[in-house]
Amino acid sequence: PHTVAGEFTMTMDGQLELRFVGHQEEPGPDVRHAQLVTLNDRPPRVAISTPEPISLAVENWQVPLRVEATDDVQVDQLTLEWARAGDDMQQIPLAAKPNERGSLSAEAQLDLRELGLKAGDSITLEAIARDNRPDQAQEVRSEPCVIRVISQQDYHAQLRAMYQSEQIAAEIDELQGQLDELSRDRSEVLRRSQQFDESLQQSTAFRLMVLRQ
């Protein structure tokens, strides 16, 4: 069997008629028809799913990055732009892999040492997705993601503060448990005292009855 492939640009809805012609330009008996409907090619959508929109990272760390993009036809390219506060944006091409129809995802590691970032710096990340529209590709940007770089000393100080907070919370929980136990003990003492009072009243009433007889 022979295969013929081709393409054309649609600007409106219409009827497609396909005829087969022989090598001597003699039309064949078969005629195929198809109804073609044009759809608006919407721009792609893109988001940075990792890291969080506002994050902290320790200097010299490698920060995991994940970008996801979808399109009603096909995402053709993913790019990452980043800039230190006050500097111009720089682009990093992303090696994307296709997922479901019309969607791409890309994962990478941002090496803060290679990017020349030090404690006190902050960087802004934006992902750019471009579709495969033939006449003019549509390009969109993600919401920005900001990473603030901190020193090892600040990181350890935050860990200590977090540990102390957790320790204080644990001590509070333990103290609350002791208070709850004391409250239960008090309730039990009150219950027994009430039972004793009731027994004493019944005993006193019985004695008075005996004396009267």
Tab-separated table of C-alpha atoms in Angstrom:
chain	number	residue	atom	x	y	z
A	1	PRO	CA	0.000	0.000	0.000
A	2	HIS	CA	1.051	3.573	-0.707
A	3	THR	CA	0.867	6.342	1.875
A	4	VAL	CA	0.409	10.011	1.136
A	5	ALA	CA	0.865	12.696	3.790
A	6	GLY	CA	0.342	16.429	3.682
A	7	GLU	CA	-0.860	19.404	5.656
A	8	PHE	CA	-2.748	22.637	5.124
A	9	THR	CA	-3.833	25.620	7.186
A	10	MET	CA	-7.480	26.007	8.171
A	11	THR	CA	-9.015	29.443	8.650
A	12	MET	CA	-12.690	28.433	8.816
A	13	ASP	CA	-14.989	25.442	9.068
A	14	GLY	CA	-15.510	23.515	5.860
A	15	GLN	CA	-16.023	20.283	3.976
A	16	LEU	CA	-13.025	18.241	2.886
A	17	GLU	CA	-13.256	16.240	-0.309
A	18	LEU	CA	-10.503	13.789	-1.128
A	19	ARG	CA	-10.177	12.226	-4.572
A	20	PHE	CA	-7.643	9.683	-5.736
A	21	VAL	CA	-5.998	10.345	-9.105
A	22	GLY	CA	-3.908	7.854	-11.045
A	23	HIS	CA	-0.447	8.478	-12.481
A	24	GLN	CA	-2.060	9.421	-15.801
A	25	GLU	CA	-4.233	11.949	-13.952
A	26	GLU	CA	-7.269	9.757	-14.280
A	27	PRO	CA	-9.636	10.224	-11.310
A	28	GLY	CA	-10.394	7.114	-9.314
A	29	PRO	CA	-13.895	6.024	-8.396
A	30	ASP	CA	-13.506	6.629	-4.659
A	31	VAL	CA	-14.284	9.999	-3.149
A	32	ARG	CA	-13.877	10.617	0.599
A	33	HIS	CA	-15.588	13.432	2.504
A	34	ALA	CA	-14.937	14.866	5.955
A	35	GLN	CA	-16.407	17.742	7.924
A	36	LEU	CA	-13.684	19.999	9.347
A	37	VAL	CA	-14.304	22.252	12.344
A	38	THR	CA	-11.794	24.886	13.447
A	39	LEU	CA	-11.126	25.450	17.143
A	40	ASN	CA	-9.436	28.357	18.860
A	41	ASP	CA	-5.862	27.516	19.771
A	42	ARG	CA	-5.662	28.605	23.394
A	43	PRO	CA	-2.358	29.582	25.007
A	44	PRO	CA	-0.575	26.973	27.133
A	45	ARG	CA	-0.564	26.954	30.930
A	46	VAL	CA	2.590	26.599	32.986
A	47	ALA	CA	3.427	26.459	36.700
A	48	ILE	CA	6.424	25.864	38.960
A	49	SER	CA	5.272	23.098	41.296
A	50	THR	CA	8.600	22.792	43.165
A	51	PRO	CA	9.872	24.717	45.090
A	52	GLU	CA	7.136	26.605	46.934
A	53	PRO	CA	6.292	30.159	45.783
A	54	ILE	CA	8.374	31.560	48.666
A	55	SER	CA	11.222	29.331	49.887
A	56	LEU	CA	14.433	29.339	51.864
A	57	ALA	CA	17.599	27.565	50.698
A	58	VAL	CA	21.015	27.236	52.260
A	59	GLU	CA	23.969	28.578	50.288
A	60	ASN	CA	25.770	25.907	48.209
A	61	TRP	CA	22.674	23.724	48.239
A	62	GLN	CA	21.071	22.157	45.188
A	63	VAL	CA	17.403	23.118	45.000
A	64	PRO	CA	15.049	20.652	43.238
A	65	LEU	CA	12.930	22.229	40.510
A	66	ARG	CA	9.826	20.902	38.752
A	67	VAL	CA	7.892	22.704	36.022
A	68	GLU	CA	4.613	21.482	34.513
A	69	ALA	CA	2.892	22.786	31.386
A	70	THR	CA	-0.228	21.839	29.427
A	71	ASP	CA	-1.720	22.917	26.112
A	72	ASP	CA	-4.809	22.061	24.091
A	73	VAL	CA	-2.550	20.947	21.210
A	74	GLN	CA	1.099	20.626	22.177
A	75	VAL	CA	3.714	22.338	24.336
A	76	ASP	CA	6.781	22.812	22.189
A	77	GLN	CA	9.329	24.271	24.611
A	78	LEU	CA	9.943	24.918	28.315
A	79	THR	CA	12.424	27.502	29.558
A	80	LEU	CA	13.379	28.749	33.013
A	81	GLU	CA	14.248	32.360	33.671
A	82	TRP	CA	15.964	33.426	36.873
A	83	ALA	CA	17.471	36.622	38.224
A	84	ARG	CA	19.126	37.806	41.372
A	85	ALA	CA	17.329	40.769	42.927
A	86	GLY	CA	18.283	43.842	40.911
A	87	ASP	CA	19.793	41.886	37.985
A	88	ASP	CA	18.471	41.054	34.531
A	89	MET	CA	16.741	37.767	33.827
A	90	GLN	CA	18.826	34.861	32.523
A	91	GLN	CA	17.429	31.853	30.657
A	92	ILE	CA	18.071	28.151	31.270
A	93	PRO	CA	16.625	25.661	28.725
A	94	LEU	CA	14.799	22.790	30.383
A	95	ALA	CA	14.899	19.212	29.149
A	96	ALA	CA	11.198	18.393	29.106
A	97	LYS	CA	9.522	15.017	28.800
A	98	PRO	CA	5.976	14.483	27.493
A	99	ASN	CA	3.314	13.224	29.867
A	100	GLU	CA	-0.294	13.073	28.756
A	101	ARG	CA	-1.462	14.539	25.469
A	102	GLY	CA	-0.442	18.176	25.182
A	103	SER	CA	1.491	18.294	28.471
A	104	LEU	CA	5.153	18.449	29.388
A	105	SER	CA	7.097	18.383	32.634
A	106	ALA	CA	10.702	19.160	33.420
A	107	GLU	CA	12.844	18.467	36.478
A	108	ALA	CA	16.220	19.960	37.308
A	109	GLN	CA	18.544	20.849	40.168
A	110	LEU	CA	19.423	24.496	40.752
A	111	ASP	CA	23.021	24.554	41.988
A	112	LEU	CA	23.264	27.719	44.077
A	113	ARG	CA	27.069	27.505	44.072
A	114	GLU	CA	27.231	27.400	40.267
A	115	LEU	CA	24.789	30.299	40.045
A	116	GLY	CA	27.113	32.339	42.276
A	117	LEU	CA	24.520	32.897	44.997
A	118	LYS	CA	25.494	33.739	48.558
A	119	ALA	CA	23.698	34.141	51.853
A	120	GLY	CA	21.493	37.219	51.745
A	121	ASP	CA	20.753	36.902	48.031
A	122	SER	CA	17.255	36.307	46.736
A	123	ILE	CA	16.349	35.041	43.283
A	124	THR	CA	13.141	35.048	41.280
A	125	LEU	CA	12.216	32.109	39.057
A	126	GLU	CA	9.718	32.126	36.192
A	127	ALA	CA	8.909	29.290	33.804
A	128	ILE	CA	8.060	29.998	30.157
A	129	ALA	CA	5.993	27.637	28.009
A	130	ARG	CA	5.692	27.939	24.235
A	131	ASP	CA	3.213	26.000	22.103
A	132	ASN	CA	3.571	24.787	18.488
A	133	ARG	CA	1.148	27.188	16.811
A	134	PRO	CA	2.313	27.334	13.159
A	135	ASP	CA	1.876	31.024	12.378
A	136	GLN	CA	3.093	32.418	15.700
A	137	ALA	CA	3.881	30.388	18.801
A	138	GLN	CA	2.006	31.466	21.925
A	139	GLU	CA	4.168	32.055	24.985
A	140	VAL	CA	3.087	32.321	28.623
A	141	ARG	CA	4.849	32.781	31.940
A	142	SER	CA	4.248	31.116	35.273
A	143	GLU	CA	3.658	32.857	38.561
A	144	PRO	CA	7.037	33.864	40.021
A	145	CYS	CA	8.813	31.809	42.655
A	146	VAL	CA	11.176	33.539	45.105
A	147	ILE	CA	14.039	31.768	46.870
A	148	ARG	CA	15.926	33.486	49.664
A	149	VAL	CA	19.426	32.167	50.314
A	150	ILE	CA	20.516	31.848	53.950
A	151	SER	CA	23.802	30.851	55.590
A	152	GLN	CA	24.576	27.573	57.313
A	153	GLN	CA	24.642	29.449	60.635
A	154	ASP	CA	21.131	30.852	60.072
A	155	TYR	CA	19.939	27.418	59.019
A	156	HIS	CA	21.285	25.796	62.188
A	157	ALA	CA	19.822	28.620	64.300
A	158	GLN	CA	16.398	27.998	62.731
A	159	LEU	CA	16.768	24.267	63.397
A	160	ARG	CA	17.598	24.968	67.056
A	161	ALA	CA	14.662	27.346	67.367
A	162	MET	CA	12.392	24.759	65.768
A	163	TYR	CA	13.714	22.061	68.114
A	164	GLN	CA	13.190	24.290	71.138
A	165	SER	CA	9.673	25.117	69.995
A	166	GLU	CA	8.905	21.429	69.580
A	167	GLN	CA	10.419	20.690	72.994
A	168	ILE	CA	8.342	23.441	74.626
A	169	ALA	CA	5.235	22.150	72.883
A	170	ALA	CA	5.998	18.631	74.144
A	171	GLU	CA	6.457	19.918	77.708
A	172	ILE	CA	3.168	21.814	77.459
A	173	ASP	CA	1.436	18.653	76.239
A	174	GLU	CA	2.953	16.698	79.143
A	175	LEU	CA	1.866	19.348	81.650
A	176	GLN	CA	-1.623	19.380	80.157
A	177	GLY	CA	-1.723	15.604	80.525
A	178	GLN	CA	-0.806	15.891	84.175
A	179	LEU	CA	-3.485	18.550	84.687
A	180	ASP	CA	-6.049	16.322	82.985
A	181	GLU	CA	-5.036	13.444	85.267
A	182	LEU	CA	-5.354	15.648	88.362
A	183	SER	CA	-8.777	16.761	87.146
A	184	ARG	CA	-9.844	13.121	86.778
A	185	ASP	CA	-8.489	12.311	90.247
A	186	ARG	CA	-10.356	15.292	91.711
A	187	SER	CA	-13.565	14.163	90.046
A	188	GLU	CA	-13.074	10.677	91.490
A	189	VAL	CA	-12.477	12.096	94.992
A	190	LEU	CA	-15.606	14.225	94.731
A	191	ARG	CA	-17.622	11.224	93.574
A	192	ARG	CA	-16.441	9.080	96.495
A	193	SER	CA	-17.027	11.947	98.927
A	194	GLN	CA	-20.575	12.286	97.635
A	195	GLN	CA	-21.106	8.539	98.028
A	196	PHE	CA	-19.740	8.723	101.597
A	197	ASP	CA	-22.090	11.617	102.422
A	198	GLU	CA	-25.043	9.699	101.034
A	199	SER	CA	-24.062	6.588	103.018
A	200	LEU	CA	-23.602	8.671	106.182
A	201	GLN	CA	-27.025	10.276	105.746
A	202	GLN	CA	-28.654	6.881	105.262
A	203	SER	CA	-26.868	5.510	108.349
A	204	THR	CA	-27.904	8.495	110.475
A	205	ALA	CA	-31.498	8.190	109.342
A	206	PHE	CA	-31.502	4.478	110.224
A	207	ARG	CA	-30.178	5.180	113.728
A	208	LEU	CA	-32.794	7.824	114.357
A	209	MET	CA	-35.499	5.394	113.296
A	210	VAL	CA	-34.159	2.789	115.701
A	211	LEU	CA	-34.037	5.260	118.584
A	212	ARG	CA	-37.619	6.333	117.934
A	213	GLN	CA	-38.777	2.732	118.086
